[in-house]
């Protein structure tokens, strides 16, 4: 059982705006939101990601698909929130209502919840068209997690509230540690995790400042501290099964445990300038994490990383000039949707991962020398004669070079790329040959 739970970060940045949104504003004309797809939008669609919705007035920070076809997104224009819905896997989006300001989750295509900064949880049973208020008997507000249709949680910094009757009534629970929560995920009706800010506690010799993570094995009645080894705030998590949990932090770290949190593999997969905000898995293998890489501190770039091996390794995907990304839903091993800024992007071929295994098409790729000074040789093996192109990007996802190689024959080939104009640093090269794609990284060191 898998639940995608996304925390709206506009609550931290614009909490004062919550007061001005009243339930009396719920009447909202269907399709009244304006959508802009200006031709000037610079989106490299060769990697499979396409812009499907754009409006510069809005900021998207919530995205969730409770079913294979139906999904919801929430946009803010700094005065109100607007709930959008798709029924065709993210191809087209229509406005639904002005929902309560808060943090959202949907358990079915019709049933959803919103927790706001008051003693209230709002519930919809008609796909977001109307919302009803319920007292949650708790000051907790944070990510919302539902184990099943009846049992769910609202997490807060000091406590949490639980419902066992589909949100009609809520009871307060006090887990250990007064820490801000950012995301939560349940593997099944018993095993779940909640993550958040770095604890700063010193009772573990190896991870004195580990990112916050707690685990329950009894459906949320009791919780225990888990040390992830990720020494930064944890922004998102996904419980794949009762033994496998993956977390991603605000410092580009990803942690993975396959034994229920007893031991962890951690790695910094980009750098430590910024971080990840949302994660989604379609199945036990295919997942995506999104965030930004604020390399300059002035102009952050949205980033996408995908895995096809349950988080053991991650491959960067490219969406040049994308804003910071705060929402993601992976529907299957080909279709995924991400959002950030006023944009929603969609891929129908998995971006850089595919339902076709590497063994089937044997698209091998080698890069040498690495590090290099002035030129890079790409050596690859093709199963069919295909027209090959190469796109080179820097660590911020900005395109720094394109090379249309032309038709390449079956078997082993190689192409030399002139890198003399590139500055020292790390780069990524995406090779596209028909339906086959591969990405390699290399370093320029002159």
Short mmCIF file of C-alpha atoms in Angstrom, two decimals:
data_model
loop_
_atom_site.label_atom_id
_atom_site.label_comp_id
_atom_site.label_asym_id
_atom_site.label_seq_id
_atom_site.Cartn_x
_atom_site.Cartn_y
_atom_site.Cartn_z
CA UNK A 1 0.00 0.00 0.00
CA UNK A 2 1.54 3.26 -1.08
CA UNK A 3 0.45 6.83 -0.37
CA UNK A 4 1.92 9.95 -1.96
CA UNK A 5 1.89 12.77 0.58
CA UNK A 6 2.93 16.26 -0.39
CA UNK A 7 3.41 19.18 2.06
CA UNK A 8 2.48 22.63 0.78
CA UNK A 9 5.45 24.82 1.58
CA UNK A 10 3.52 27.99 0.98
CA UNK A 11 2.20 27.47 4.53
CA UNK A 12 5.65 28.42 5.79
CA UNK A 13 6.12 31.34 3.42
CA UNK A 14 2.63 32.85 3.32
CA UNK A 15 0.79 31.68 6.40
CA UNK A 16 -0.79 35.09 6.90
CA UNK A 17 -2.68 34.65 3.65
CA UNK A 18 -4.62 31.74 5.12
CA UNK A 19 -6.85 34.10 7.05
CA UNK A 20 -8.33 35.71 3.97
CA UNK A 21 -9.60 32.48 2.38
CA UNK A 22 -13.11 31.72 3.62
CA UNK A 23 -15.38 28.84 2.83
CA UNK A 24 -17.83 31.32 1.39
CA UNK A 25 -15.52 31.63 -1.61
CA UNK A 26 -16.12 28.02 -2.60
CA UNK A 27 -18.27 28.83 -5.64
CA UNK A 28 -15.85 28.77 -8.56
CA UNK A 29 -16.71 28.44 -12.24
CA UNK A 30 -15.45 25.25 -13.89
CA UNK A 31 -12.55 25.87 -16.30
CA UNK A 32 -12.32 29.55 -15.28
CA UNK A 33 -8.55 29.43 -14.69
CA UNK A 34 -6.58 30.86 -17.57
CA UNK A 35 -3.85 28.73 -19.08
CA UNK A 36 -0.88 30.16 -20.95
CA UNK A 37 1.48 28.16 -23.13
CA UNK A 38 3.65 30.89 -24.66
CA UNK A 39 5.92 29.76 -27.50
CA UNK A 40 8.80 31.52 -25.77
CA UNK A 41 8.84 28.94 -22.96
CA UNK A 42 12.23 27.27 -23.26
CA UNK A 43 11.64 23.59 -22.61
CA UNK A 44 13.88 20.89 -24.02
CA UNK A 45 11.39 18.18 -24.97
CA UNK A 46 14.02 15.84 -26.36
CA UNK A 47 14.32 14.26 -22.93
CA UNK A 48 10.60 13.43 -22.82
CA UNK A 49 9.30 16.17 -20.48
CA UNK A 50 6.70 18.52 -21.95
CA UNK A 51 5.02 21.62 -20.56
CA UNK A 52 1.28 20.88 -20.28
CA UNK A 53 0.14 23.84 -18.15
CA UNK A 54 1.63 27.29 -17.60
CA UNK A 55 0.37 30.44 -15.95
CA UNK A 56 2.94 32.91 -14.59
CA UNK A 57 0.47 34.21 -11.99
CA UNK A 58 0.44 30.92 -10.11
CA UNK A 59 2.74 28.86 -7.92
CA UNK A 60 2.15 25.10 -7.90
CA UNK A 61 3.20 23.25 -4.78
CA UNK A 62 0.79 20.31 -4.42
CA UNK A 63 0.34 17.41 -6.83
CA UNK A 64 -1.24 14.02 -6.25
CA UNK A 65 -2.89 11.27 -8.29
CA UNK A 66 -5.27 9.16 -6.17
CA UNK A 67 -5.94 6.98 -9.22
CA UNK A 68 -4.25 6.08 -12.49
CA UNK A 69 -6.08 8.77 -14.47
CA UNK A 70 -7.34 11.37 -11.97
CA UNK A 71 -5.02 13.83 -10.28
CA UNK A 72 -5.19 17.09 -8.33
CA UNK A 73 -2.90 20.12 -8.18
CA UNK A 74 -3.16 23.26 -6.05
CA UNK A 75 -1.96 26.65 -7.27
CA UNK A 76 -1.58 29.90 -5.33
CA UNK A 77 -1.67 33.44 -6.74
CA UNK A 78 -0.73 34.93 -3.31
CA UNK A 79 -4.35 35.87 -2.60
CA UNK A 80 -6.14 32.52 -2.97
CA UNK A 81 -5.67 28.85 -3.72
CA UNK A 82 -7.13 27.19 -6.79
CA UNK A 83 -7.74 23.44 -7.02
CA UNK A 84 -7.19 21.88 -10.45
CA UNK A 85 -8.08 18.38 -11.61
CA UNK A 86 -7.10 16.14 -14.51
CA UNK A 87 -8.91 12.98 -15.60
CA UNK A 88 -6.55 11.98 -18.41
CA UNK A 89 -3.23 11.40 -16.63
CA UNK A 90 -2.22 15.04 -16.54
CA UNK A 91 -2.65 15.99 -20.19
CA UNK A 92 -5.41 18.56 -19.54
CA UNK A 93 -6.20 20.41 -16.30
CA UNK A 94 -9.47 22.12 -15.28
CA UNK A 95 -10.25 24.27 -12.26
CA UNK A 96 -12.54 22.84 -9.59
CA UNK A 97 -12.87 25.28 -6.66
CA UNK A 98 -11.20 27.66 -4.25
CA UNK A 99 -10.28 25.17 -1.51
CA UNK A 100 -9.39 25.93 2.12
CA UNK A 101 -5.82 27.08 2.60
CA UNK A 102 -3.80 24.24 4.04
CA UNK A 103 -2.12 20.92 3.43
CA UNK A 104 -3.85 18.41 1.21
CA UNK A 105 -4.18 14.72 0.48
CA UNK A 106 -6.69 12.70 -1.55
CA UNK A 107 -7.53 9.10 -0.65
CA UNK A 108 -9.84 8.49 -3.66
CA UNK A 109 -10.83 10.42 -6.76
CA UNK A 110 -13.66 12.02 -4.75
CA UNK A 111 -12.49 12.04 -1.12
CA UNK A 112 -9.81 14.46 0.06
CA UNK A 113 -8.66 16.31 3.17
CA UNK A 114 -7.13 19.70 3.99
CA UNK A 115 -5.60 20.67 7.33
CA UNK A 116 -5.23 24.36 8.14
CA UNK A 117 -3.59 26.36 10.92
CA UNK A 118 -6.52 25.99 13.27
CA UNK A 119 -8.29 23.18 15.06
CA UNK A 120 -9.99 22.09 11.82
CA UNK A 121 -9.66 19.42 9.15
CA UNK A 122 -11.70 20.00 5.99
CA UNK A 123 -13.04 17.06 3.99
CA UNK A 124 -14.45 16.80 0.47
CA UNK A 125 -16.50 13.89 -0.82
CA UNK A 126 -17.24 15.36 -4.26
CA UNK A 127 -13.80 15.78 -5.79
CA UNK A 128 -13.03 19.14 -4.18
CA UNK A 129 -16.16 21.01 -5.25
CA UNK A 130 -17.22 21.53 -1.63
CA UNK A 131 -15.49 21.12 1.75
CA UNK A 132 -16.89 20.35 5.20
CA UNK A 133 -15.16 21.32 8.48
CA UNK A 134 -14.39 18.77 11.25
CA UNK A 135 -12.83 19.47 14.65
CA UNK A 136 -9.54 17.58 14.94
CA UNK A 137 -8.96 18.08 18.69
CA UNK A 138 -5.32 18.96 18.12
CA UNK A 139 -3.13 21.93 17.30
CA UNK A 140 -1.13 19.75 14.89
CA UNK A 141 -0.97 20.83 11.29
CA UNK A 142 1.47 19.38 8.81
CA UNK A 143 1.56 16.50 6.33
CA UNK A 144 -1.53 14.30 6.14
CA UNK A 145 -1.22 10.52 5.80
CA UNK A 146 -4.00 7.97 5.40
CA UNK A 147 -3.34 4.28 6.01
CA UNK A 148 -6.65 3.30 4.44
CA UNK A 149 -10.00 4.93 3.71
CA UNK A 150 -10.81 5.29 7.43
CA UNK A 151 -7.52 5.70 9.31
CA UNK A 152 -5.37 8.77 8.82
CA UNK A 153 -3.05 11.24 10.56
CA UNK A 154 -2.33 14.95 10.63
CA UNK A 155 1.25 15.48 11.81
CA UNK A 156 2.52 18.53 13.68
CA UNK A 157 5.66 19.67 15.47
CA UNK A 158 4.45 18.78 18.96
CA UNK A 159 1.80 16.15 18.39
CA UNK A 160 -0.34 14.39 15.83
CA UNK A 161 -4.04 13.74 15.41
CA UNK A 162 -5.50 10.40 14.27
CA UNK A 163 -8.87 9.50 12.81
CA UNK A 164 -10.31 6.00 12.45
CA UNK A 165 -13.67 7.05 10.99
CA UNK A 166 -12.67 8.79 7.74
CA UNK A 167 -12.10 12.20 9.32
CA UNK A 168 -15.34 12.54 11.27
CA UNK A 169 -13.51 12.59 14.62
CA UNK A 170 -9.83 13.04 15.57
CA UNK A 171 -7.79 12.17 18.67
CA UNK A 172 -4.44 13.61 19.74
CA UNK A 173 -1.25 11.50 20.03
CA UNK A 174 2.11 12.71 21.35
CA UNK A 175 5.10 11.13 19.58
CA UNK A 176 8.67 11.68 20.86
CA UNK A 177 10.48 14.95 20.05
CA UNK A 178 9.10 18.37 19.25
CA UNK A 179 10.21 18.55 15.60
CA UNK A 180 8.60 20.02 12.48
CA UNK A 181 7.28 17.32 10.17
CA UNK A 182 7.49 17.58 6.37
CA UNK A 183 6.25 14.26 4.97
CA UNK A 184 4.90 10.85 5.96
CA UNK A 185 4.32 7.53 4.26
CA UNK A 186 2.77 4.18 5.23
CA UNK A 187 3.86 0.88 3.69
CA UNK A 188 0.77 -0.91 5.01
CA UNK A 189 -1.81 -0.61 7.79
CA UNK A 190 0.86 -1.10 10.48
CA UNK A 191 4.24 0.19 9.26
CA UNK A 192 4.73 3.90 8.56
CA UNK A 193 7.28 6.71 8.77
CA UNK A 194 7.21 10.46 9.37
CA UNK A 195 10.18 12.70 8.57
CA UNK A 196 11.16 16.30 9.19
CA UNK A 197 13.75 18.75 10.41
CA UNK A 198 17.17 17.80 11.76
CA UNK A 199 16.91 16.74 15.39
CA UNK A 200 20.12 18.30 16.67
CA UNK A 201 20.21 15.74 19.47
CA UNK A 202 23.44 14.15 20.65
CA UNK A 203 22.46 10.69 21.88
CA UNK A 204 23.82 8.81 18.87
CA UNK A 205 27.60 8.68 18.36
CA UNK A 206 27.46 8.43 14.57
CA UNK A 207 24.60 10.78 13.64
CA UNK A 208 24.32 13.55 16.27
CA UNK A 209 22.45 15.85 13.85
CA UNK A 210 20.56 13.30 11.77
CA UNK A 211 17.42 14.32 9.91
CA UNK A 212 14.23 13.54 11.81
CA UNK A 213 12.60 10.16 11.16
CA UNK A 214 10.16 8.17 13.28
CA UNK A 215 8.62 4.77 12.63
CA UNK A 216 5.46 3.02 13.76
CA UNK A 217 4.78 -0.71 13.54
CA UNK A 218 1.34 -0.65 15.15
CA UNK A 219 -0.59 1.67 12.88
CA UNK A 220 0.48 4.88 14.58
CA UNK A 221 -0.31 4.12 18.23
CA UNK A 222 3.37 4.25 19.21
CA UNK A 223 6.41 5.73 17.43
CA UNK A 224 10.15 5.24 17.78
CA UNK A 225 13.10 7.38 16.69
CA UNK A 226 15.02 6.14 13.62
CA UNK A 227 18.53 7.41 12.80
CA UNK A 228 18.91 7.76 9.04
CA UNK A 229 22.48 9.03 8.80
CA UNK A 230 21.21 11.91 6.65
CA UNK A 231 22.65 14.96 8.41
CA UNK A 232 20.12 17.51 7.15
CA UNK A 233 16.42 18.28 7.22
CA UNK A 234 14.51 15.51 5.44
CA UNK A 235 12.02 16.89 2.94
CA UNK A 236 10.24 13.77 1.69
CA UNK A 237 10.01 10.01 2.12
CA UNK A 238 8.47 6.90 0.61
CA UNK A 239 7.78 3.60 2.37
CA UNK A 240 8.14 1.07 -0.44
CA UNK A 241 7.28 -1.96 1.70
CA UNK A 242 7.56 -2.94 5.37
CA UNK A 243 11.36 -3.18 5.09
CA UNK A 244 12.30 -0.55 2.47
CA UNK A 245 12.18 3.18 3.17
CA UNK A 246 13.74 5.99 1.10
CA UNK A 247 14.25 9.56 2.34
CA UNK A 248 15.58 12.67 0.58
CA UNK A 249 16.93 15.76 2.29
CA UNK A 250 17.36 19.49 1.89
CA UNK A 251 21.06 18.96 1.18
CA UNK A 252 20.87 16.66 -1.84
CA UNK A 253 21.27 13.53 0.28
CA UNK A 254 19.22 10.40 -0.32
CA UNK A 255 19.00 7.71 2.35
CA UNK A 256 17.82 4.15 1.77
CA UNK A 257 17.17 1.31 4.20
CA UNK A 258 16.14 -2.21 3.23
CA UNK A 259 15.87 -3.59 6.78
CA UNK A 260 13.24 -1.37 8.30
CA UNK A 261 15.55 1.49 9.25
CA UNK A 262 18.16 -0.51 11.16
CA UNK A 263 20.97 0.43 8.74
CA UNK A 264 21.13 3.00 5.93
CA UNK A 265 22.96 3.66 2.69
CA UNK A 266 23.34 7.41 2.15
CA UNK A 267 24.89 9.40 -0.67
CA UNK A 268 25.01 13.00 -1.89
CA UNK A 269 23.83 12.69 -5.47
CA UNK A 270 24.36 16.30 -6.59
CA UNK A 271 25.72 18.79 -4.09
CA UNK A 272 24.77 20.37 -0.79
CA UNK A 273 23.49 23.75 -2.00
CA UNK A 274 19.77 23.03 -1.91
CA UNK A 275 17.54 19.97 -1.79
CA UNK A 276 14.59 17.73 -2.53
CA UNK A 277 10.97 18.53 -1.74
CA UNK A 278 8.80 15.67 -3.07
CA UNK A 279 9.05 11.99 -3.95
CA UNK A 280 6.78 9.48 -5.69
CA UNK A 281 7.02 5.81 -6.67
CA UNK A 282 4.84 4.04 -9.22
CA UNK A 283 5.90 0.60 -8.00
CA UNK A 284 8.77 -0.89 -6.02
CA UNK A 285 11.28 -0.03 -8.75
CA UNK A 286 10.35 3.23 -10.50
CA UNK A 287 10.49 6.47 -8.54
CA UNK A 288 11.21 10.19 -8.94
CA UNK A 289 12.41 12.92 -6.57
CA UNK A 290 12.23 16.65 -7.36
CA UNK A 291 13.55 19.87 -5.88
CA UNK A 292 16.03 22.56 -6.85
CA UNK A 293 19.75 23.03 -7.21
CA UNK A 294 20.36 26.55 -5.95
CA UNK A 295 23.97 26.70 -7.08
CA UNK A 296 24.11 30.52 -7.17
CA UNK A 297 21.71 31.32 -4.35
CA UNK A 298 19.92 33.70 -6.74
CA UNK A 299 18.36 31.64 -9.52
CA UNK A 300 17.51 28.08 -8.43
CA UNK A 301 16.89 25.50 -11.14
CA UNK A 302 14.38 22.70 -10.87
CA UNK A 303 15.87 19.22 -10.80
CA UNK A 304 14.50 15.73 -11.42
CA UNK A 305 16.14 12.44 -10.46
CA UNK A 306 14.71 9.02 -11.34
CA UNK A 307 15.44 5.51 -10.15
CA UNK A 308 14.58 2.16 -11.69
CA UNK A 309 16.14 0.01 -8.95
CA UNK A 310 14.23 1.00 -5.79
CA UNK A 311 16.49 3.94 -5.01
CA UNK A 312 19.80 2.09 -5.16
CA UNK A 313 20.96 4.44 -7.92
CA UNK A 314 19.54 7.70 -9.31
CA UNK A 315 19.78 9.22 -12.78
CA UNK A 316 19.40 12.93 -13.37
CA UNK A 317 16.81 14.00 -15.92
CA UNK A 318 16.84 17.33 -17.69
CA UNK A 319 14.28 20.09 -17.76
CA UNK A 320 16.27 23.23 -18.68
CA UNK A 321 15.04 26.53 -17.28
CA UNK A 322 12.49 24.85 -15.04
CA UNK A 323 11.63 26.58 -11.75
CA UNK A 324 12.03 24.90 -8.38
CA UNK A 325 9.85 21.77 -8.36
CA UNK A 326 7.64 20.99 -5.37
CA UNK A 327 5.30 18.24 -6.56
CA UNK A 328 5.61 14.89 -8.35
CA UNK A 329 3.41 11.90 -9.12
CA UNK A 330 4.70 8.83 -10.94
CA UNK A 331 1.78 6.92 -12.48
CA UNK A 332 3.67 4.03 -14.04
CA UNK A 333 7.11 3.33 -15.50
CA UNK A 334 6.40 5.70 -18.41
CA UNK A 335 4.05 8.46 -17.21
CA UNK A 336 5.00 11.01 -14.55
CA UNK A 337 3.93 14.59 -13.74
CA UNK A 338 5.87 17.31 -11.88
CA UNK A 339 5.00 20.89 -10.94
CA UNK A 340 6.69 24.07 -9.79
CA UNK A 341 6.40 27.79 -10.39
CA UNK A 342 3.34 28.29 -12.58
CA UNK A 343 4.10 25.20 -14.63
CA UNK A 344 3.06 21.56 -14.81
CA UNK A 345 5.27 19.19 -16.83
CA UNK A 346 4.50 15.68 -18.00
CA UNK A 347 6.42 12.79 -19.53
CA UNK A 348 4.89 9.83 -21.35
CA UNK A 349 8.15 7.99 -22.00
CA UNK A 350 9.55 8.09 -18.50
CA UNK A 351 11.87 11.03 -19.11
CA UNK A 352 15.11 9.13 -18.96
CA UNK A 353 13.82 5.82 -17.68
CA UNK A 354 11.88 3.38 -19.79
CA UNK A 355 9.71 0.29 -19.43
CA UNK A 356 12.17 -1.38 -21.83
CA UNK A 357 15.03 -2.87 -19.84
CA UNK A 358 18.67 -2.15 -20.64
CA UNK A 359 19.21 -5.83 -21.32
CA UNK A 360 16.59 -5.81 -24.07
CA UNK A 361 18.07 -3.03 -26.15
CA UNK A 362 21.65 -3.14 -24.85
CA UNK A 363 22.29 0.56 -25.38
CA UNK A 364 25.74 0.59 -23.79
CA UNK A 365 27.53 3.89 -23.22
CA UNK A 366 31.11 4.68 -22.21
CA UNK A 367 32.75 8.11 -21.76
CA UNK A 368 36.49 8.75 -21.94
CA UNK A 369 38.76 10.34 -20.94
CA UNK A 370 37.15 11.33 -17.68
CA UNK A 371 38.24 13.85 -16.40
CA UNK A 372 38.90 15.48 -19.76
CA UNK A 373 40.53 18.69 -20.93
CA UNK A 374 39.28 19.67 -24.38
CA UNK A 375 37.35 16.76 -25.90
CA UNK A 376 35.14 13.87 -24.81
CA UNK A 377 34.64 10.59 -26.67
CA UNK A 378 31.25 8.91 -26.36
CA UNK A 379 31.34 5.20 -27.21
CA UNK A 380 27.99 3.47 -27.58
CA UNK A 381 26.39 0.33 -28.95
CA UNK A 382 23.10 0.51 -30.86
CA UNK A 383 20.68 -2.39 -31.54
CA UNK A 384 19.30 -0.60 -34.63
CA UNK A 385 20.44 2.06 -37.06
CA UNK A 386 19.23 5.32 -35.50
CA UNK A 387 19.73 9.07 -35.79
CA UNK A 388 21.76 10.11 -32.75
CA UNK A 389 21.84 13.45 -30.96
CA UNK A 390 23.77 14.56 -27.88
CA UNK A 391 22.70 17.26 -25.43
CA UNK A 392 25.20 18.51 -22.84
CA UNK A 393 24.08 20.27 -19.64
CA UNK A 394 25.83 21.79 -16.66
CA UNK A 395 24.92 20.94 -13.06
CA UNK A 396 22.13 23.53 -13.07
CA UNK A 397 20.44 21.84 -16.03
CA UNK A 398 21.39 24.63 -18.44
CA UNK A 399 22.14 23.45 -21.97
CA UNK A 400 25.77 24.18 -22.89
CA UNK A 401 26.11 22.19 -26.10
CA UNK A 402 24.14 20.26 -28.73
CA UNK A 403 25.45 17.82 -31.33
CA UNK A 404 23.33 16.23 -34.04
CA UNK A 405 25.43 13.24 -35.01
CA UNK A 406 23.11 11.83 -37.69
CA UNK A 407 22.39 8.20 -38.60
CA UNK A 408 24.54 5.68 -36.75
CA UNK A 409 24.86 2.05 -37.77
CA UNK A 410 23.97 -1.05 -35.74
CA UNK A 411 26.66 -2.09 -33.31
CA UNK A 412 29.50 -0.13 -31.75
CA UNK A 413 30.04 3.53 -32.65
CA UNK A 414 31.80 6.52 -31.17
CA UNK A 415 31.53 10.30 -31.42
CA UNK A 416 33.93 13.01 -30.27
CA UNK A 417 32.48 16.09 -28.59
CA UNK A 418 34.44 19.36 -28.57
CA UNK A 419 34.49 20.50 -24.93
CA UNK A 420 37.16 23.17 -25.29
CA UNK A 421 34.67 25.98 -24.57
CA UNK A 422 33.49 24.43 -21.31
CA UNK A 423 34.75 25.67 -17.96
CA UNK A 424 36.04 23.34 -15.29
CA UNK A 425 33.28 21.43 -13.56
CA UNK A 426 30.86 18.53 -13.78
CA UNK A 427 28.58 18.04 -16.81
CA UNK A 428 25.93 15.64 -18.01
CA UNK A 429 25.47 14.33 -21.53
CA UNK A 430 22.16 12.91 -22.74
CA UNK A 431 22.33 10.64 -25.79
CA UNK A 432 19.10 10.16 -27.72
CA UNK A 433 18.79 7.56 -30.47
CA UNK A 434 15.20 6.90 -31.50
CA UNK A 435 13.43 5.53 -28.44
CA UNK A 436 16.70 4.81 -26.64
CA UNK A 437 18.18 7.23 -24.12
CA UNK A 438 21.24 7.21 -21.91
CA UNK A 439 22.86 9.77 -19.62
CA UNK A 440 26.51 9.99 -18.62
CA UNK A 441 28.40 12.45 -16.44
CA UNK A 442 31.90 13.75 -17.05
CA UNK A 443 34.31 16.28 -15.55
CA UNK A 444 36.24 19.01 -17.33
CA UNK A 445 39.56 19.68 -15.64
CA UNK A 446 41.98 21.86 -17.61
#
